[in-house]
XYZ file of C-alpha atoms in Angstrom:
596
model
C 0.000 0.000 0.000
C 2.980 2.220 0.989
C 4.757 1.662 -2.541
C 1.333 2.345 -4.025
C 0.667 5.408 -2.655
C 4.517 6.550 -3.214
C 4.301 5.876 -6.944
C 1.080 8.285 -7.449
C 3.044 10.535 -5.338
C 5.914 10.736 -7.588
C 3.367 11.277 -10.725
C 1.076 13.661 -9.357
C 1.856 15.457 -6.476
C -0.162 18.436 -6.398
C -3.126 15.741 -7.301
C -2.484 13.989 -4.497
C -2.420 16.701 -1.963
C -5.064 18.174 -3.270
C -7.075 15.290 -3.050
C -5.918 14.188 0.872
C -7.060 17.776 1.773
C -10.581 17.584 0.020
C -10.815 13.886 2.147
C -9.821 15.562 5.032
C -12.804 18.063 5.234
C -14.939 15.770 3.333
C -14.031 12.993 6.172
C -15.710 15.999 9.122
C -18.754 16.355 7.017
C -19.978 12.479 5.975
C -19.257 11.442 9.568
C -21.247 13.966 11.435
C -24.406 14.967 9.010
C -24.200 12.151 6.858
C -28.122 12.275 7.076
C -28.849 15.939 6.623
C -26.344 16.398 3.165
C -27.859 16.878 0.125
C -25.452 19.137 -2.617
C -24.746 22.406 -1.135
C -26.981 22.127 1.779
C -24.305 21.079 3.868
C -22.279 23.927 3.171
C -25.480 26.361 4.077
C -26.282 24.619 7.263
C -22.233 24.946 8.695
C -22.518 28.619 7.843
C -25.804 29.231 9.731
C -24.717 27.138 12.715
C -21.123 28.893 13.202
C -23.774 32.518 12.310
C -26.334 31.771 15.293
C -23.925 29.866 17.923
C -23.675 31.499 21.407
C -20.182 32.854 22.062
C -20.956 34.951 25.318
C -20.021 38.004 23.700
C -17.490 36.972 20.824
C -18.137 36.689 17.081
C -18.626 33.334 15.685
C -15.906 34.213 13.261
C -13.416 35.591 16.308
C -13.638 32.079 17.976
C -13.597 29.873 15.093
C -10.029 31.411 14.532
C -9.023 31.647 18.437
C -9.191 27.784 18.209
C -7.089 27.506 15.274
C -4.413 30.008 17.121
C -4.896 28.252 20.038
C -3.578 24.805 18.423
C -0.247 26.708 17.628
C 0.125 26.618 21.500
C -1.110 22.982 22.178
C -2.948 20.975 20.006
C -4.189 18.618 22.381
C -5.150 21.659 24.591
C -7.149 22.832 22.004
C -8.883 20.137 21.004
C -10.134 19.363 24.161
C -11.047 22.991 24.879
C -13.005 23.027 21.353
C -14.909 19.337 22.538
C -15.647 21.077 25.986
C -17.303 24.390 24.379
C -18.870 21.722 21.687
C -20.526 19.983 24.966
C -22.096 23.264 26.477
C -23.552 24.211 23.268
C -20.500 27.510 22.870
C -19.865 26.710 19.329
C -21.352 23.398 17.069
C -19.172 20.955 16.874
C -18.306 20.680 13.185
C -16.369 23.810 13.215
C -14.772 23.209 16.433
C -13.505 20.145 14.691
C -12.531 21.862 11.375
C -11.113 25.031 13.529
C -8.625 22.640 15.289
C -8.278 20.488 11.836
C -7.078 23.593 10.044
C -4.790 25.116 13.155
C -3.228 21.532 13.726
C -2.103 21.524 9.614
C -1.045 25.076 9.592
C 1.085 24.555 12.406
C 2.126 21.230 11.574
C 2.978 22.320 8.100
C 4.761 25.768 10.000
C 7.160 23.092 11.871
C 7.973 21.059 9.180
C 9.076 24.556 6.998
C 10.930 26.058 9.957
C 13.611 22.996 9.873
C 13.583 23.061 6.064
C 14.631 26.592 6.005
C 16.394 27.072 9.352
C 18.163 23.805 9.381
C 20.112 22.499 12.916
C 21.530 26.208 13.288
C 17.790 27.068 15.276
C 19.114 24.263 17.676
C 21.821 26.664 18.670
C 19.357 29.354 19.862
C 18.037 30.487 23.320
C 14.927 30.382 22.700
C 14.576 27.402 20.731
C 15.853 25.481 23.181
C 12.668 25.707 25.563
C 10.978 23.411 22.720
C 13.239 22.171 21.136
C 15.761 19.813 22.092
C 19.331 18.937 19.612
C 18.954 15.458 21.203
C 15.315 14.946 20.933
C 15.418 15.945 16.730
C 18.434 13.938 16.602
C 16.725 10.629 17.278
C 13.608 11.762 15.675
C 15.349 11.971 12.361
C 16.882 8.830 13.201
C 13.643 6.988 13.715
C 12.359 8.775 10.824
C 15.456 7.093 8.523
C 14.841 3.757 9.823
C 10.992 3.851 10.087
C 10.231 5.951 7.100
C 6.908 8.304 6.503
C 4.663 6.136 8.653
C 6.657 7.366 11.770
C 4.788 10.896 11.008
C 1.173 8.708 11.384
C 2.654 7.047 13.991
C 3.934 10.653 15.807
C 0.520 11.785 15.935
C -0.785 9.759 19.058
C 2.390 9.892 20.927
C 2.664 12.554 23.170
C 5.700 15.026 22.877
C 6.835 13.493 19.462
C 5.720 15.861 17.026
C 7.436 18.388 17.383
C 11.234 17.346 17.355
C 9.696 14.906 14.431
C 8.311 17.369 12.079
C 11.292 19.480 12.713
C 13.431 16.587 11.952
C 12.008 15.875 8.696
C 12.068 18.957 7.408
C 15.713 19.399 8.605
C 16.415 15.974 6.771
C 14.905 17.372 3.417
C 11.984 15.174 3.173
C 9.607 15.568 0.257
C 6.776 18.070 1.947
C 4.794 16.545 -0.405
C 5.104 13.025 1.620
C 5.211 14.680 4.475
C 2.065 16.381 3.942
C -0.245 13.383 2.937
C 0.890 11.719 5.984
C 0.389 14.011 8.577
C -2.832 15.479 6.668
C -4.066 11.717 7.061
C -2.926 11.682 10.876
C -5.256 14.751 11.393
C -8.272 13.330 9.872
C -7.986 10.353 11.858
C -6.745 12.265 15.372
C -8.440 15.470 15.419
C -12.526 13.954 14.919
C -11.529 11.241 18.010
C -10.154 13.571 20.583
C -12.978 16.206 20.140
C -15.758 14.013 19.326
C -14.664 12.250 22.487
C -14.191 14.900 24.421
C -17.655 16.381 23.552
C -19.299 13.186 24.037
C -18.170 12.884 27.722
C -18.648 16.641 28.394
C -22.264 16.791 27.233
C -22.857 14.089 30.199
C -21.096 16.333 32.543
C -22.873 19.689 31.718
C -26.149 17.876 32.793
C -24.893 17.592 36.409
C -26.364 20.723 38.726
C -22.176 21.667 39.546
C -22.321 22.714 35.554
C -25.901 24.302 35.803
C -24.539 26.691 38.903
C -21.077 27.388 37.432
C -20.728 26.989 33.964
C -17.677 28.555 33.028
C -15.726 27.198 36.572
C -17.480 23.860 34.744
C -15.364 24.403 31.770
C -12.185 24.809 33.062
C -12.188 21.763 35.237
C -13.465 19.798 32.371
C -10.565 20.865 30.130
C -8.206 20.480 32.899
C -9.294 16.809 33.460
C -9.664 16.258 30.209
C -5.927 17.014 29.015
C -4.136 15.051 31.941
C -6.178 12.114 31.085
C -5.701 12.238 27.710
C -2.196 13.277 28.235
C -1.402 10.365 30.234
C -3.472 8.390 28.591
C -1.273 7.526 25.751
C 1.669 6.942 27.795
C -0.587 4.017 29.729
C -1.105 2.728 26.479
C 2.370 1.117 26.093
C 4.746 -1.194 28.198
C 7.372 1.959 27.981
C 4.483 4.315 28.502
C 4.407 3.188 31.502
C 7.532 2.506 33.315
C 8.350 5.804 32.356
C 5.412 7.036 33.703
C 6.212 4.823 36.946
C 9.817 6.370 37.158
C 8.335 9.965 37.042
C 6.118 8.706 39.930
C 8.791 7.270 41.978
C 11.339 10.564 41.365
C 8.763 12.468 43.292
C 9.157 10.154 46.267
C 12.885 9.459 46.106
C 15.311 12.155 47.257
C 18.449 10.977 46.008
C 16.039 12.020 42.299
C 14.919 15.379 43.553
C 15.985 18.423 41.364
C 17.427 21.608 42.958
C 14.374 23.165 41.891
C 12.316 21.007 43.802
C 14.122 21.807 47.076
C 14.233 25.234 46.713
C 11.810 26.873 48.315
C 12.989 26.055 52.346
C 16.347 27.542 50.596
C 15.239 30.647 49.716
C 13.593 31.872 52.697
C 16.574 30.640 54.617
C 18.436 32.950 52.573
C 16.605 35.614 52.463
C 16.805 35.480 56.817
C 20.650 35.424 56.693
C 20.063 38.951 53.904
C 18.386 40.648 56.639
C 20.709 39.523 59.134
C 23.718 40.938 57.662
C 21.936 44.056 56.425
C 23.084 43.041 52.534
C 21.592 41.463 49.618
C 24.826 40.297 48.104
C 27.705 39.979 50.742
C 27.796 36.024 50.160
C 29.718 37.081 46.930
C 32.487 38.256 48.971
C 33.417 35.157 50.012
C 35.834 34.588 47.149
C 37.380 38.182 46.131
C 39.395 36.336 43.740
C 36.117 35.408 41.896
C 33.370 37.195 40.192
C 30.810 36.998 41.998
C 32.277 34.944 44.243
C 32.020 31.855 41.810
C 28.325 32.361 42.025
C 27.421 32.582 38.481
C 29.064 32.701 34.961
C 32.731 32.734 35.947
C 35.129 31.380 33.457
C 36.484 27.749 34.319
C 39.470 28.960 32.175
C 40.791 31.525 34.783
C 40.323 28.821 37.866
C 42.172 26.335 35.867
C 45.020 28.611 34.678
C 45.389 29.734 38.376
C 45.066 26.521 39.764
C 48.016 25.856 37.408
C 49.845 28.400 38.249
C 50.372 27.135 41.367
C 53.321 24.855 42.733
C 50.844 23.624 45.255
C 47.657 22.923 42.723
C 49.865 21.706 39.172
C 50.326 18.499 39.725
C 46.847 18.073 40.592
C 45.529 20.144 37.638
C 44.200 18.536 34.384
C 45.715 20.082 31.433
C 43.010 21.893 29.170
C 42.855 24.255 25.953
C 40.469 27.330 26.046
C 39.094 28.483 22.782
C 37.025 31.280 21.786
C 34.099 31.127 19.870
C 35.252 34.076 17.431
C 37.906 31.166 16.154
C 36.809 29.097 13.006
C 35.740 25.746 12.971
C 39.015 24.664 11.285
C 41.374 26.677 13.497
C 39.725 25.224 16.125
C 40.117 21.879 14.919
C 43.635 22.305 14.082
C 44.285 23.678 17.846
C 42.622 20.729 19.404
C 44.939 18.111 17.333
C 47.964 20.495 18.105
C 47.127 20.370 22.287
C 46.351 16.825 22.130
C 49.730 15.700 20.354
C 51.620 18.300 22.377
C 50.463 16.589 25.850
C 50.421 13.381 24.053
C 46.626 12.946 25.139
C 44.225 10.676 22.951
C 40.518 9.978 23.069
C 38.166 10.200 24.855
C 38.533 13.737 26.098
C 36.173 16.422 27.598
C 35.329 19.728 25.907
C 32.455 21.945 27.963
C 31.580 25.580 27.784
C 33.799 28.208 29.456
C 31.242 29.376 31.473
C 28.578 26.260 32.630
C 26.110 25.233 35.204
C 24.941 21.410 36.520
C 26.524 20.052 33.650
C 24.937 21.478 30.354
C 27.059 21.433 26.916
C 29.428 18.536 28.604
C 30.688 16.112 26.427
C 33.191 12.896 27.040
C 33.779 13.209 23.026
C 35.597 9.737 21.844
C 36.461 10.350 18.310
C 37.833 12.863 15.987
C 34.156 12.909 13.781
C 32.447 13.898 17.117
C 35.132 16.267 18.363
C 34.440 17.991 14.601
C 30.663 18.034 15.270
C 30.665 19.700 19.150
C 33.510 21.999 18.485
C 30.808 24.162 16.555
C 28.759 24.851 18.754
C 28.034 28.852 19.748
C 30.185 29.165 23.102
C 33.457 29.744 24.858
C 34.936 26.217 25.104
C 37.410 23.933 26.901
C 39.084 21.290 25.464
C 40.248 19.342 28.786
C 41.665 15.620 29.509
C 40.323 13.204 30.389
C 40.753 11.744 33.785
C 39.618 8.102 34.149
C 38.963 6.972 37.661
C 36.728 7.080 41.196
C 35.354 10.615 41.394
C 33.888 12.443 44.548
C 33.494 16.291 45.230
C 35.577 17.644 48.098
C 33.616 20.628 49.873
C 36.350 23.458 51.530
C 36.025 26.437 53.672
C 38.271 28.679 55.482
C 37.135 31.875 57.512
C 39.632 34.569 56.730
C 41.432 34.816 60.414
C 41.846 31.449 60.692
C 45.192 29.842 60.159
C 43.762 26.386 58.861
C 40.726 25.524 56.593
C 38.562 22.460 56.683
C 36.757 20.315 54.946
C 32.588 20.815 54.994
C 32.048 17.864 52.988
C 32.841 15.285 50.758
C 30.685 13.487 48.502
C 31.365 10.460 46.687
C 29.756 10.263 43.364
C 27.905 6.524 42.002
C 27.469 5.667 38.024
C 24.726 3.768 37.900
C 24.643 0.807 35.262
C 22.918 -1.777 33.949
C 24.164 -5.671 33.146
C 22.976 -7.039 29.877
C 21.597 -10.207 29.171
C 22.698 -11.161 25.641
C 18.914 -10.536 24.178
C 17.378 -7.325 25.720
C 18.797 -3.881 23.977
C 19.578 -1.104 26.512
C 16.554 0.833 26.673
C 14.599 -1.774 27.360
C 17.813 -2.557 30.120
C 17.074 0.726 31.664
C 13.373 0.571 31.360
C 13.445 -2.553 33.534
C 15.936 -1.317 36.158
C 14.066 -0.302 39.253
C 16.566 2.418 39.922
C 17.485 3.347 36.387
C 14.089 4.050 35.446
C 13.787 7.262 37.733
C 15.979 8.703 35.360
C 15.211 7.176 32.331
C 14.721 9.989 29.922
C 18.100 11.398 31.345
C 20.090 7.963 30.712
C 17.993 8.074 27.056
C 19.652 11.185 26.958
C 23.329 10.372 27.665
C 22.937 7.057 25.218
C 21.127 8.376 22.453
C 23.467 6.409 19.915
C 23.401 3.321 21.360
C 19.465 2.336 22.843
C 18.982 -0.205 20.616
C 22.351 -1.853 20.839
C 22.150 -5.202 22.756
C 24.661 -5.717 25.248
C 26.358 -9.078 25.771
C 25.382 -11.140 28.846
C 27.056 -9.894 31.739
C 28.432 -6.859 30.199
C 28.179 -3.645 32.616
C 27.014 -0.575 30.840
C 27.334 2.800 32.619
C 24.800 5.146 31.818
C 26.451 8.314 32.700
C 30.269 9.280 32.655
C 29.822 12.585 33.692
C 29.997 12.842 37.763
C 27.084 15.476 37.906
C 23.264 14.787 39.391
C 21.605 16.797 36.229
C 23.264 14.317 33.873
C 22.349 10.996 36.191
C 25.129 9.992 38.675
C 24.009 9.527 42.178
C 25.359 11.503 45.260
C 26.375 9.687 48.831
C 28.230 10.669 52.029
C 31.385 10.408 51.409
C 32.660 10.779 55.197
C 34.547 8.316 55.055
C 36.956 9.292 52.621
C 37.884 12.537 54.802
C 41.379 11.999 56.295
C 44.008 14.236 57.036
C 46.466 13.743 54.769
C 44.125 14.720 52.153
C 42.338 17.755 54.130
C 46.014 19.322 54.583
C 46.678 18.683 50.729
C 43.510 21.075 49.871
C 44.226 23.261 52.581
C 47.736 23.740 50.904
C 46.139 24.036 47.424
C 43.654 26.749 48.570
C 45.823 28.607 50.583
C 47.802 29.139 47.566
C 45.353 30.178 45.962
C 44.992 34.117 46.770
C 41.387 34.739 47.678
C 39.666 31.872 47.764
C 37.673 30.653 51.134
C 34.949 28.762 50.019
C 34.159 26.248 47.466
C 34.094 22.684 45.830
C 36.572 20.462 44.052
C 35.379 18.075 41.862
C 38.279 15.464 41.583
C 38.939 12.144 40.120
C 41.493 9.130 41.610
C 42.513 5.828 40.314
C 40.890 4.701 43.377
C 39.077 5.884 46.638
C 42.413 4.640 48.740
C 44.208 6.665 46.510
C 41.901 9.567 47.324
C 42.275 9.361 50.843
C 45.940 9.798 51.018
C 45.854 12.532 48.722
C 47.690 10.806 45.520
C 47.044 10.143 42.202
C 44.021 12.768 41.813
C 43.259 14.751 39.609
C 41.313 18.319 39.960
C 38.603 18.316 36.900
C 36.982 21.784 38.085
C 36.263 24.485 41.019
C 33.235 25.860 41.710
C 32.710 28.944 44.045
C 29.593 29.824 46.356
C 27.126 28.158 44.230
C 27.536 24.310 44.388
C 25.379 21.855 45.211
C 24.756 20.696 48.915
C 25.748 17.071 47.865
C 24.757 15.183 51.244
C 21.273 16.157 50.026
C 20.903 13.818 47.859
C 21.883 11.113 50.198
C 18.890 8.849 51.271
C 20.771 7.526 54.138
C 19.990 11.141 55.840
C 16.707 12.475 56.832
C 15.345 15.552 55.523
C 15.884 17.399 59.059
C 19.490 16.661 58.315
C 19.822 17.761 55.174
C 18.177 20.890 54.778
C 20.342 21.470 57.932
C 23.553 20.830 55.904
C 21.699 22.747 53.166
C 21.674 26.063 55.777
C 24.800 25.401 57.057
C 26.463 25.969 53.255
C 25.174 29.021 53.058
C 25.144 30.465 56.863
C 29.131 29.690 56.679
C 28.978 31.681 53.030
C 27.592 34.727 54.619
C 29.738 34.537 57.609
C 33.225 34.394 55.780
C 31.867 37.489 53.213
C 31.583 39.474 55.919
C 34.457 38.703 57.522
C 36.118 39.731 53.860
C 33.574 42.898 53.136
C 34.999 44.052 56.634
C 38.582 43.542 55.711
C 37.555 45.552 52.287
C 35.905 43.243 49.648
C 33.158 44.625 47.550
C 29.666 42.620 46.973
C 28.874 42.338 43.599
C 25.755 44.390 43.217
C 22.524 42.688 43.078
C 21.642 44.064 39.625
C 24.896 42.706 38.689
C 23.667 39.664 39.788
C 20.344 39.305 37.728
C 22.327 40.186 34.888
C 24.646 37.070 35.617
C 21.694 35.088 36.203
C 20.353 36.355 32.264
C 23.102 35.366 30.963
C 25.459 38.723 30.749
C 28.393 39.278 31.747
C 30.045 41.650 34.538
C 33.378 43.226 35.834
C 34.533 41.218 39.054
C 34.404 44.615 41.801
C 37.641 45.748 42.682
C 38.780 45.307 46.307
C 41.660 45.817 48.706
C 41.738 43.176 51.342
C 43.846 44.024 54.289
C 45.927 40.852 55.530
């Protein structure tokens, strides 16, 4: 049938279209007044209905187009809302169906064009990015190659494919032609069953005496219901449906899961006490003069390193790394990173993340020259950096300016999880069925695009994240018992050395824990100021109590050692200064005089 339809394609193209878009609208018509058409009755009696509809104050016209704007914002949103107003008699329900019919192609149609014209470079935006996803139209077009045009049918009942999808095919050049029957098809089938259904249901509900006393309250909580359910719906449909579904479930009751987000909110007002306290908005970013901000926001990883490297105390520890610009072409660039890598006689993998990065984003362990070719384009300050193989764990340091000796707050030793294969199950399916993996699922989908469908050997451990960092999967635990002397005087030493700096985290890598301990054979991959994570947080072996108290404690001790410096003549970086960080700007570090 395929092949059929694919050879009349290639002979008449505009026939075809033209004739899936006259059984598109035709499709509305025969199934709804089959029994009233005769000629151009049909026609007559859609015009009167959408003329004498009630619209509580709106033309029929306005609101037959508000639904086809409102699909642009969420088509299954909109369909619902258009079933809902069907049920309560707002509008009739043939051109609530046709209204979301004609938005859903337009926009459809829109998202196909965009990646046809725009290509991958949209990717690269801002503001693409909080729809689209590089990874999520990367395996789009990939199941799109494999799976051919039926994927766009297929993309039409599964939630939160579409878009990457369409935008993948038209990236990938595909005949909008093709594309076009397809998802024209899709709609006919998709649009008719979600409001049909939706109306169907709702015209029970407006008969209850809640509807009869509030009628528009009525409609939102019908709409509301009505898109988790459907929303949801789908995902129950399928096996993977739902173990993803169960692993979103079970990251809302599973701490060591949580976001940073999520824990906020006890944070904030904790912080906002110790502002009033200490009479200042911003003195916390005092507590490392030596960095903007006090390492809060947006400072360069470049400058730590080269400092740290600068240092006869920090060198030996420091991994060696190549900072380029993102002025510099893609083949300078690519002739830099093959000159540092033969110079320090490093070979793949090895790390290249932005200059200036948060929890993880842009990181990649890159293990070939083709992929080293492909991320070196992207739009940022970058750092080429070795890679250091190896037991990692973040080492938490503080020192109040009068005292002679620092300390260490915390150390946290950092889990990547994996999965053993069976000789006959592929990895997603691996991950799906891990009781722990499957909290992060969509994350570990993430970091193994390339490989889900590869089948790993029986027995064969697979780690599912390289990167020691909770936003990109690895799991946090008390490392207490890696604290020993040896190594607290070896970070004391480093930190000392390093002219300004009281409070932070190292994130470090060993060839073993033991190692670790007696301060040998580590490696420093980065330093991060004021803002790092409170790592014991994440530990399930703690209660709450204990670690929001840990939580506090990071930032009381903060406060306490900027004041200590603002007295002995830092400057706080000005709150507006901050906001601007937080934007995405950048700002001059303030100028201070400390007095030993």
């Amino acid at each position: 049938m395929i092949t059929f339809f694919r050879q009349i394609l290639d002979k008449r193209r505009w026939l075809l279209i033209a004739g899936a878009s006259a059984i598109l609208f035709a499709a509305f018509y025969l199934a709804l007044d089959l029994h009233r058409i005769e000629n151009f009755a049909a026609l007559e009696g859609f015009l009167t209905n959408l003329k004498n509809a009630d619209f509580e104050g709106f033309s029929p016209i306005a609101v037959f187009f508000l639904l086809i704007a409102a699909t642009l914002i969420s088509e299954d949103l909109a369909c619902i809302a258009a079933g809902v107003l069907a049920s309560q008699g707002k509008i009739p329900l043939l051109p609530a169906i046709l209204a979301c019919a004609v938005g859903i192609f337009i926009g459809d149609a829109a998202t196909f064009l965009a990646g046809r014209i725009l290509g991958r470079r949209a990717l690269k935006w801002k503001i693409t990015s909080y729809f689209l996803s590089e990874k999520a139209v990367e395996k789009s077009s990939r199941w799109l190659e494999r799976q051919g045009m039926k994927t766009v049918f297929i993309s039409r009942f599964i939630f939160g494919m579409r878009l990457p999808l369409y935008f993948g095919a038209g990236v990938l050049k595909t005949s909008f032609w093709r594309f076009a029957l397809y998802f024209s098809l899709a709609v006919a089938v998709w649009t008719p069953i979600v409001v049909i259904l939706t109306y169907k249901i709702g015209a029970q509900a407006v008969k209850t005496s809640f509807f009869n006393q509030n009628l528009w309250l009525g409609l939102l909580a019908l709409v509301a219901v009505f898109y988790v359910l459907f929303r949801y719906a789908q995902q129950l449909l399928t096996w993977k449906g739902r173990r993803l579904l169960s692993g979103r479930v079970q990251r809302r009751f599973r701490r060591e899961f949580w976001s940073l987000r999520f824990i906020a909110a006890p944070l904030v007002v904790y912080v906002a006490y110790l502002m009033l306290k200490h009479r200042s908005l911003t003195v916390f970013t005092c507590a490392n003069p030596v960095l903007r901000a006090g390492g809060f926001l947006g400072e360069s990883k470049t400058k730590i390193l080269e400092s740290l490297s600068e240092s006869k105390a920090s060198a030996p520890f420091t991994l060696k790394h190549l900072y380029m610009n993102v002025e510099i072409s893609s083949s300078e660039k690519r002739r830099r990173a093959a000159d540092f890598m033969a110079a320090n006689d490093l070979s793949f993998p090895i790390v290249l993340k932005p200059d200036r990065g948060a929890r993880g984003r842009g990181v990649f362990v890159i293990d070939s020259p083709a992929a080293l070719d492909e991320k070196l384009s992207a739009g940022d300050d970058q750092i080429l950096q070795e890679f250091a193989a190896g037991a990692e764990a973040s080492v938490f340091y503080c020192r109040y300016p009068t005292a002679e000796k620092g300390r260490l707050l915390a150390i946290t030793e950092k889990r990547f999880p994996f999965v053993t294969g069976d000789g006959a199950t592929t990895l997603e399916d691996l991950i799906l069925r891990d009781k722990d993996a499957v909290c992060l699922a969509e994350k570990y989908f993430e970091n193994n695009a390339e490989r889900l469908e590869w089948v790993p050997p029986e027995g064969a451990s697979v780690a599912l994240a390289e990167l020691g960092n909770h936003a990109r999967g690895a799991l946090y635990l008390d490392g207490e018992r890696l604290k020993t002397k040896a190594l607290e005087d070896k970070i004391d030493e480093i930190c000392r050395r390093f002219e300004g700096f009281y409070f932070g985290r190292f994130d470090v890598r060993a060839r073993s824990f033991d190692d670790l301990k007696q301060a040998q054979n580590f490696k420093i991959i980065e330093l991060n100021g004021i803002a790092t994570d409170a790592t014991r947080f994440f530990d399930p072996r703690f209660s709450l109590l204990d670690a929001y108290r840990a939580l506090f404690r990071q930032w009381r001790i903060a406060f306490e050692i900027g004041a200590e410096n603002r007295k002995r003549g830092a400057r706080s970086t000005r709150f507006v200064d901050l906001i601007k960080l937080f934007l995405g700007g950048q700002i001059r570090n303030p100028k201070s005089e400390i007095r030993n």
